[in-house]
XYZ file of C-alpha atoms in Angstrom:
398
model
C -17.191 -52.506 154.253
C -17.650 -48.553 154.392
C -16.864 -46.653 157.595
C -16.431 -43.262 158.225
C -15.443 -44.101 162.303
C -14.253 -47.692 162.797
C -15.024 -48.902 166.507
C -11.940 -49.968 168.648
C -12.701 -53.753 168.054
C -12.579 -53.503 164.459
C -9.041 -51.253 164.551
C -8.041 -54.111 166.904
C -9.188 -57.072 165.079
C -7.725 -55.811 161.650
C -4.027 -55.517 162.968
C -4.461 -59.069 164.615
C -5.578 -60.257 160.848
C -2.286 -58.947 159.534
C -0.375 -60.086 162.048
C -1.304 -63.727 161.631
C -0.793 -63.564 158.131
C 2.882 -63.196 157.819
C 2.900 -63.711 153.851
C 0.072 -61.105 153.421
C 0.831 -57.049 152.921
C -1.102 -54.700 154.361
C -2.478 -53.834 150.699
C -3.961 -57.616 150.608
C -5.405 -57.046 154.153
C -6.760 -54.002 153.770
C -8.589 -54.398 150.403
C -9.999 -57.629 152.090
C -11.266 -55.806 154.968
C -12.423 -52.497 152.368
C -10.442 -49.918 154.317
C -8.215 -47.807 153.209
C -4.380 -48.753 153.260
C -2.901 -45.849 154.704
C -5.271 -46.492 157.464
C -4.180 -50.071 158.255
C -1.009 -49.183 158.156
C -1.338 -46.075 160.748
C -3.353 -48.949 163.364
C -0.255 -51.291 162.815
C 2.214 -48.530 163.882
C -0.213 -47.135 166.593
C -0.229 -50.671 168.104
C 3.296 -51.107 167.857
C 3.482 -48.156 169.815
C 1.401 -49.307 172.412
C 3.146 -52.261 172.492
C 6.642 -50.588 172.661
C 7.620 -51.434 169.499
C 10.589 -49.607 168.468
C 9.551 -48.573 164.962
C 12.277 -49.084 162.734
C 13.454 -49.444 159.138
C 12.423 -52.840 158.842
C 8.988 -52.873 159.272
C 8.206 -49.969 156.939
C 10.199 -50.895 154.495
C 8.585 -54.436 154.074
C 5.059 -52.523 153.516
C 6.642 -49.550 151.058
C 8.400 -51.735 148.820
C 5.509 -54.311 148.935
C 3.557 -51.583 147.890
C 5.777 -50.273 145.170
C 6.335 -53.714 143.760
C 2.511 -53.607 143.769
C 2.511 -50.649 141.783
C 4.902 -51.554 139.580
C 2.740 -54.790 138.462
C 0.160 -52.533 138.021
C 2.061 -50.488 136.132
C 3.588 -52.879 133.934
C -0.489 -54.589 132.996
C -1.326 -51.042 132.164
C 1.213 -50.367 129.649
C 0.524 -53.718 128.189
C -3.079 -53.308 127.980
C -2.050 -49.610 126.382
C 0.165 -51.509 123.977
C -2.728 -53.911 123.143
C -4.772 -51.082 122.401
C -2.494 -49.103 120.179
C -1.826 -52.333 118.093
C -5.570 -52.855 117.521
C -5.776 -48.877 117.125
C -3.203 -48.877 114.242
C -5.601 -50.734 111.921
C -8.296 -47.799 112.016
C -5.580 -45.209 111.278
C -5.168 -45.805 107.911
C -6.822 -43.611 106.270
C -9.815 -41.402 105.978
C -10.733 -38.953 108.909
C -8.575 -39.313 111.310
C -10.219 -37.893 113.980
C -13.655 -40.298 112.852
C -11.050 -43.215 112.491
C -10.101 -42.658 116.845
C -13.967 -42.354 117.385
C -14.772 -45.589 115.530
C -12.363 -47.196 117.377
C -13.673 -46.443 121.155
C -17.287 -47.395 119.955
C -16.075 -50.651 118.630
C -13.585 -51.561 122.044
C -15.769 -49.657 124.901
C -17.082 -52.533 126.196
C -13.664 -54.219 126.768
C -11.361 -51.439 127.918
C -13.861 -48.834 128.474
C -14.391 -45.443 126.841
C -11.941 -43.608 129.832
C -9.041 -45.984 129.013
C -9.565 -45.622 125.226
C -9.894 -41.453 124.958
C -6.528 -41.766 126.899
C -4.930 -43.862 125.574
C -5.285 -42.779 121.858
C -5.366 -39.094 122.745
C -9.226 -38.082 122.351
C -11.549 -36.118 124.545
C -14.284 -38.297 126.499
C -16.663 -35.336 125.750
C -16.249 -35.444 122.020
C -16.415 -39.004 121.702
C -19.707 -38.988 122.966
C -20.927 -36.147 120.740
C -19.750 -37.672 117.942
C -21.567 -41.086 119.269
C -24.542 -38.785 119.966
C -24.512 -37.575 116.185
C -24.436 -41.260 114.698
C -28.018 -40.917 113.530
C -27.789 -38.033 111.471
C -24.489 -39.405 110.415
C -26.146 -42.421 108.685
C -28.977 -40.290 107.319
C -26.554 -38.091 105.407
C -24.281 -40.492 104.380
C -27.184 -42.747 102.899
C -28.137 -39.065 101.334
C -24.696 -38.557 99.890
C -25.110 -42.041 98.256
C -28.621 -41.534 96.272
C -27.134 -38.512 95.350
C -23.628 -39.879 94.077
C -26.049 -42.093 91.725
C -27.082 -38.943 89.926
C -24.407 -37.509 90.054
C -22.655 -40.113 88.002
C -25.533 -40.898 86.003
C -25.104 -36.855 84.568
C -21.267 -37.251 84.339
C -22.121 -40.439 82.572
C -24.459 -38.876 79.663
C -21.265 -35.995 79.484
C -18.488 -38.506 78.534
C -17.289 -38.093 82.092
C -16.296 -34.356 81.450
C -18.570 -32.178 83.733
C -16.949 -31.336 86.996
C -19.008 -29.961 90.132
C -20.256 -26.950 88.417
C -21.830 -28.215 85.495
C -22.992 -31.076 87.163
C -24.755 -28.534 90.124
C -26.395 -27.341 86.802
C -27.765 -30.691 85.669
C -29.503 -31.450 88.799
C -30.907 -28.090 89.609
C -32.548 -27.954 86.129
C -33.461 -31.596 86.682
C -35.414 -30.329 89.962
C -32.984 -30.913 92.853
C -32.752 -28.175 95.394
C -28.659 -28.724 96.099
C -25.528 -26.501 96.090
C -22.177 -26.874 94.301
C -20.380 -27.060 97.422
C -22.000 -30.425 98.159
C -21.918 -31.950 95.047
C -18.013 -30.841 95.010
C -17.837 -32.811 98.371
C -19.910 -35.910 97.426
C -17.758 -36.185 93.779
C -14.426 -35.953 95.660
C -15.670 -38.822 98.384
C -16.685 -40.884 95.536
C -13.893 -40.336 92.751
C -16.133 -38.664 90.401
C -13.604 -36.112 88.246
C -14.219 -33.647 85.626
C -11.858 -33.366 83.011
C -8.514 -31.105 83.622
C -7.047 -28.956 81.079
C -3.887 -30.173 79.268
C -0.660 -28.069 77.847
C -1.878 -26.348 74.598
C 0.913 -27.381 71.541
C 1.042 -24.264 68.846
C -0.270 -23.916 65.994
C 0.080 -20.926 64.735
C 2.548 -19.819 61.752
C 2.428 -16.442 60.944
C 3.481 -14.939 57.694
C 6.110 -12.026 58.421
C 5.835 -10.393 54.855
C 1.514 -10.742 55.220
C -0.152 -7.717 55.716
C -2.020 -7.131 59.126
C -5.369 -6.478 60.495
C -5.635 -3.755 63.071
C -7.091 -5.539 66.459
C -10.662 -4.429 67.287
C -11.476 -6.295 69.979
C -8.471 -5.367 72.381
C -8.866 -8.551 74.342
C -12.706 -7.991 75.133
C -14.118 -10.976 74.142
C -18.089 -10.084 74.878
C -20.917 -8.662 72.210
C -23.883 -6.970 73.109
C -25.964 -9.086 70.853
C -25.434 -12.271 68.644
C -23.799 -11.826 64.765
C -21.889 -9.236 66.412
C -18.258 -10.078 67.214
C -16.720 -13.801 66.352
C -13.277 -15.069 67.063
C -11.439 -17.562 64.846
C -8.708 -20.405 65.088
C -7.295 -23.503 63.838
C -6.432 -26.342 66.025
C -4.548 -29.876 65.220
C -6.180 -33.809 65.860
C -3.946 -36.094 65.945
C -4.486 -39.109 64.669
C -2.659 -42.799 64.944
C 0.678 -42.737 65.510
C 1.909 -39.546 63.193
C -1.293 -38.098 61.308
C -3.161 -35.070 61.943
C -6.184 -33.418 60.613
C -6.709 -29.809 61.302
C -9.834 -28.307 62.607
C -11.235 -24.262 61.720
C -13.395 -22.618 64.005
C -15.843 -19.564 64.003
C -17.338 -18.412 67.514
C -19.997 -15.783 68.528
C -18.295 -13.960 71.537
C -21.954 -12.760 72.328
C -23.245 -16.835 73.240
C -19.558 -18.474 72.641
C -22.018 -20.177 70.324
C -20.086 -22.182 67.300
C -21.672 -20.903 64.199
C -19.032 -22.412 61.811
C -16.694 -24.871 61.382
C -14.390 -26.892 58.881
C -12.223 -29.643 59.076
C -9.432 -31.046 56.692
C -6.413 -32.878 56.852
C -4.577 -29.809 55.556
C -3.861 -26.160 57.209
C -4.966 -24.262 54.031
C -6.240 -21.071 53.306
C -9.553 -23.021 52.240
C -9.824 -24.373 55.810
C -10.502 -20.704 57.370
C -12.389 -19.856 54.393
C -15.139 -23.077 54.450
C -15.345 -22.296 58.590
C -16.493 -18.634 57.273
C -18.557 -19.464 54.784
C -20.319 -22.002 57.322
C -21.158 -19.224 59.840
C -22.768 -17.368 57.030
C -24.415 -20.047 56.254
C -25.800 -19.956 60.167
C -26.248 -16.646 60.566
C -27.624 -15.901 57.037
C -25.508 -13.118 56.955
C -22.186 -11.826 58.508
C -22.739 -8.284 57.423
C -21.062 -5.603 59.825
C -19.612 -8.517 62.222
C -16.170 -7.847 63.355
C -14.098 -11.582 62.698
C -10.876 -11.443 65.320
C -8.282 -13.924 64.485
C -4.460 -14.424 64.774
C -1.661 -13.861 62.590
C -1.427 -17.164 61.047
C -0.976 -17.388 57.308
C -3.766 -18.485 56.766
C -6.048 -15.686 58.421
C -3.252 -12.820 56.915
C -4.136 -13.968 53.606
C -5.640 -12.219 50.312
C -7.848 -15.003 50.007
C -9.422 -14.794 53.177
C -9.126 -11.179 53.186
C -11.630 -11.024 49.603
C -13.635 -13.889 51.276
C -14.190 -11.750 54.417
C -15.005 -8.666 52.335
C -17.631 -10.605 50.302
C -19.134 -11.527 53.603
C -19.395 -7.815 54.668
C -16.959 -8.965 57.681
C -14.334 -6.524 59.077
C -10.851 -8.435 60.329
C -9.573 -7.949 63.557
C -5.864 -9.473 64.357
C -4.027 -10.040 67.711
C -0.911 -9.234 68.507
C 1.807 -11.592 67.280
C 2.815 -14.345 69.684
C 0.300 -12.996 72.433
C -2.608 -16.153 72.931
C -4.014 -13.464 75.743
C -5.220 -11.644 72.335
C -7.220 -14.487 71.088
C -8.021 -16.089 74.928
C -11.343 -17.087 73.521
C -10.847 -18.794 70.649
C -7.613 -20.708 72.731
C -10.222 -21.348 75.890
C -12.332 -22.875 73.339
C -9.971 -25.198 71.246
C -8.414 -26.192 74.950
C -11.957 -27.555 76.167
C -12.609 -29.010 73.208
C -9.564 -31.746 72.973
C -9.269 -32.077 76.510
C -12.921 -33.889 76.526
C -12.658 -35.291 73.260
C -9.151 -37.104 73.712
C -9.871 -37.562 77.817
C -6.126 -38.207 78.477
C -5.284 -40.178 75.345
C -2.391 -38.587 72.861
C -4.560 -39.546 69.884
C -7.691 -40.677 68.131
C -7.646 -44.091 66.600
C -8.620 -42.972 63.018
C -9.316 -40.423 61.066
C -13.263 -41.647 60.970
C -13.164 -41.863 64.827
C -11.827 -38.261 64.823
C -14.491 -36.386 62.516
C -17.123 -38.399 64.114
C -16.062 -37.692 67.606
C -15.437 -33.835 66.812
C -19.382 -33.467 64.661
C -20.679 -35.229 67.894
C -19.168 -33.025 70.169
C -19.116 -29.840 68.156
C -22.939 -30.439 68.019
C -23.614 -31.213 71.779
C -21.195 -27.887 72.214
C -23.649 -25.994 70.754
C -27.076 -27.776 71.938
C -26.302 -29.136 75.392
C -22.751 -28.421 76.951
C -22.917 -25.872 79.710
C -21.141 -23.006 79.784
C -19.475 -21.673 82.848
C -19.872 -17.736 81.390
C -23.313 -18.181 80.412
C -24.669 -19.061 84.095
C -24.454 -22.843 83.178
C -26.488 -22.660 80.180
C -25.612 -23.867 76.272
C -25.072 -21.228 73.959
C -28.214 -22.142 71.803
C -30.474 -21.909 75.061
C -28.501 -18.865 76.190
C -29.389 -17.067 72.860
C -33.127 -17.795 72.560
C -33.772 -16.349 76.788
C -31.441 -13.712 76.561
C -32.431 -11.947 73.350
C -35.010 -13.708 70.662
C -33.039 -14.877 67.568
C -34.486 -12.085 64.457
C -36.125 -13.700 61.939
C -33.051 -13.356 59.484
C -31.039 -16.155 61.061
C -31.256 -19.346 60.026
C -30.990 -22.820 62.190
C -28.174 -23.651 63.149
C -26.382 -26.181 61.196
């Protein structure tokens, strides 16, 4: 019953009720009845005033501490409801969002507790709940998105021996026709565990010869070429192999493309290694004359041999400076890419047949199909022939 004026009866017949109910409080009485409890109470003491009641301690007291033991039952089921729902809480907490974990949780216990007693109780706004219910739609349109997409995504870092992080992979798709940035495919491989490959610590290998003579360095740590057969850069790195063996690979790269136009490998570090990695960029190029060949100090590159083998080519030596790999970043970038996704986290190949055919296959898709971060995502082969035609001079590469 709703009243905003209660007649005189009803005031009347409301005390009587609660005075022939001795075990009832006037909270009982006046939630029967649907009037408000404060107002029961004020018709009690109005009567007992009327009826010369002498309104002491004892009468009040029974209703207030009636009430507050009232209050505290309430009290108490509401902290053990709030306990209930922090138990079941803690299982959507785990991980993840945490913030989409609380949401989740409201949407999947509103009809039980309610979506008031939930935002409180776990400490979110009402308001954004319901956005973020409001949202849900989208939500499962982009997440069924982010799936199809995480299929090619994998399906490219599947054909690149699980090496090309979010860049390279951007690259793949774009060319493949997919309008998407590298933000998003960043976001989708981290969601889904799809990792490029990380660079590892670089071991030395460079021994110089103190009583060699020196090159003067011509490059002075600008490692770009206005055209191809211009400027190359030179180095030797180490496979290891089994438990203790190692073969030792040579390298010759264009600083114009970062294309690889020669290589050697051998399971020696011997003047003839440098030498056959020359001789197979000439071989590439058809001709080296007038390019500018920047190496280290190692013996092997301060040698006469190589020296006379360089000046039959028509090449000019360039050297860094001793102990600096800043001098020869290019050749080091390139030697660190190249056994961090050949190896992929292992200390060593199997074999020696397992390394030469693992370093021709790679070498090769280097040169052919890798992209390269400098060269807007493009291989250095594919980079040469749209940023300048190859002349006629040069031959294919090998």
């Amino acid at each position: 019953m709703v009243m905003k004026h209660y007649p005189a009866e009803f005031k009347a017949d409301a005390v009587a009720l609660y005075r022939s109910r001795p075990g009832a409080t006037i909270a009982q009485v006046a939630d029967d009845l649907g009037v408000n409890r404060e107002t029961l109470r004020s018709w009690v003491r109005a009567d007992d005033q009327r009826r010369g009641v002498t309104a002491g301690p004892a009468a009040p007291a029974v209703g207030s501490v009636e009430d507050e033991n009232a209050a505290l039952r309430r009290r108490v089921r509401e902290l053990e409801e709030e306990r209930d729902i922090l138990r079941k809480a803690a299982r959507y907490f785990a991980g993840g969002d945490a913030l989409v974990n609380r949401f989740q949780f409201v949407a999947d216990h509103q009809a039980r507790y309610g979506v008031k007693r939930l935002c409180t109780a776990i400490g979110v706004s009402r308001s954004s709940f319901y956005y973020w219910r409001s949202a849900a739609e989208a939500r499962a349109a982009r997440q069924a998105a982010d799936v199809a997409l995480v299929d090619r995504i994998r399906a490219v870092h599947t054909a690149h021996d699980g090496t090309y992080g979010a860049p390279r992979v951007t690259a793949e798709l774009r060319d493949a026709g997919l309008a998407i940035n590298r933000k998003r495919v960043a976001r989708v491989m981290r969601r889904f565990g799809v990792q490029g490959l990380r660079l590892r610590r670089r071991t030395r290998t460079t021994v110089p010869d103190p009583a060699a003579a020196k090159a003067a360095d011509l490059i002075g740590r600008d490692f770009t070429a206005g055209r191809p057969n211009q400027r190359y850069v030179g180095d030797i790195t180490y496979l290891p192999v089994g438990d203790r063996g190692f073969l030792y690979l040579a390298t010759v790269l264009d600083l114009h493309s970062r294309r690889l136009a020669g290589w050697a490998i051998a399971d020696h570090m011997r003047t003839d290694l440098v030498i056959d990695a020359l001789n197979a960029a000439q071989r590439t190029r058809g001709s080296l004359h007038g390019a500018i060949m920047h190496t280290d100090h190692g013996a092997q590159y301060t040698s006469r041999a190589f020296a006379e083998a360089c000046t039959a080519a028509g090449v000019r030596q360039s050297m860094s400076a001793v102990g600096s790999s800043a001098d020869n970043a290019a050749a080091e970038s390139f030697n660190a890419t190249f056994k961090r996704e050949t190896l992929q986290g292992r200390r060593a190949f199997t074999d020696e047949r397992e390394a030469r055919l693992t370093t021709f296959r790679w070498l090769h898709r280097y040169n052919t199909v890798r992209r390269h971060s400098r060269l807007g995502q493009q291989s250095p082969i594919t980079y040469e022939k749209n940023t300048r035609p190859t002349p006629a001079t040069l031959a294919p590469a090998a």
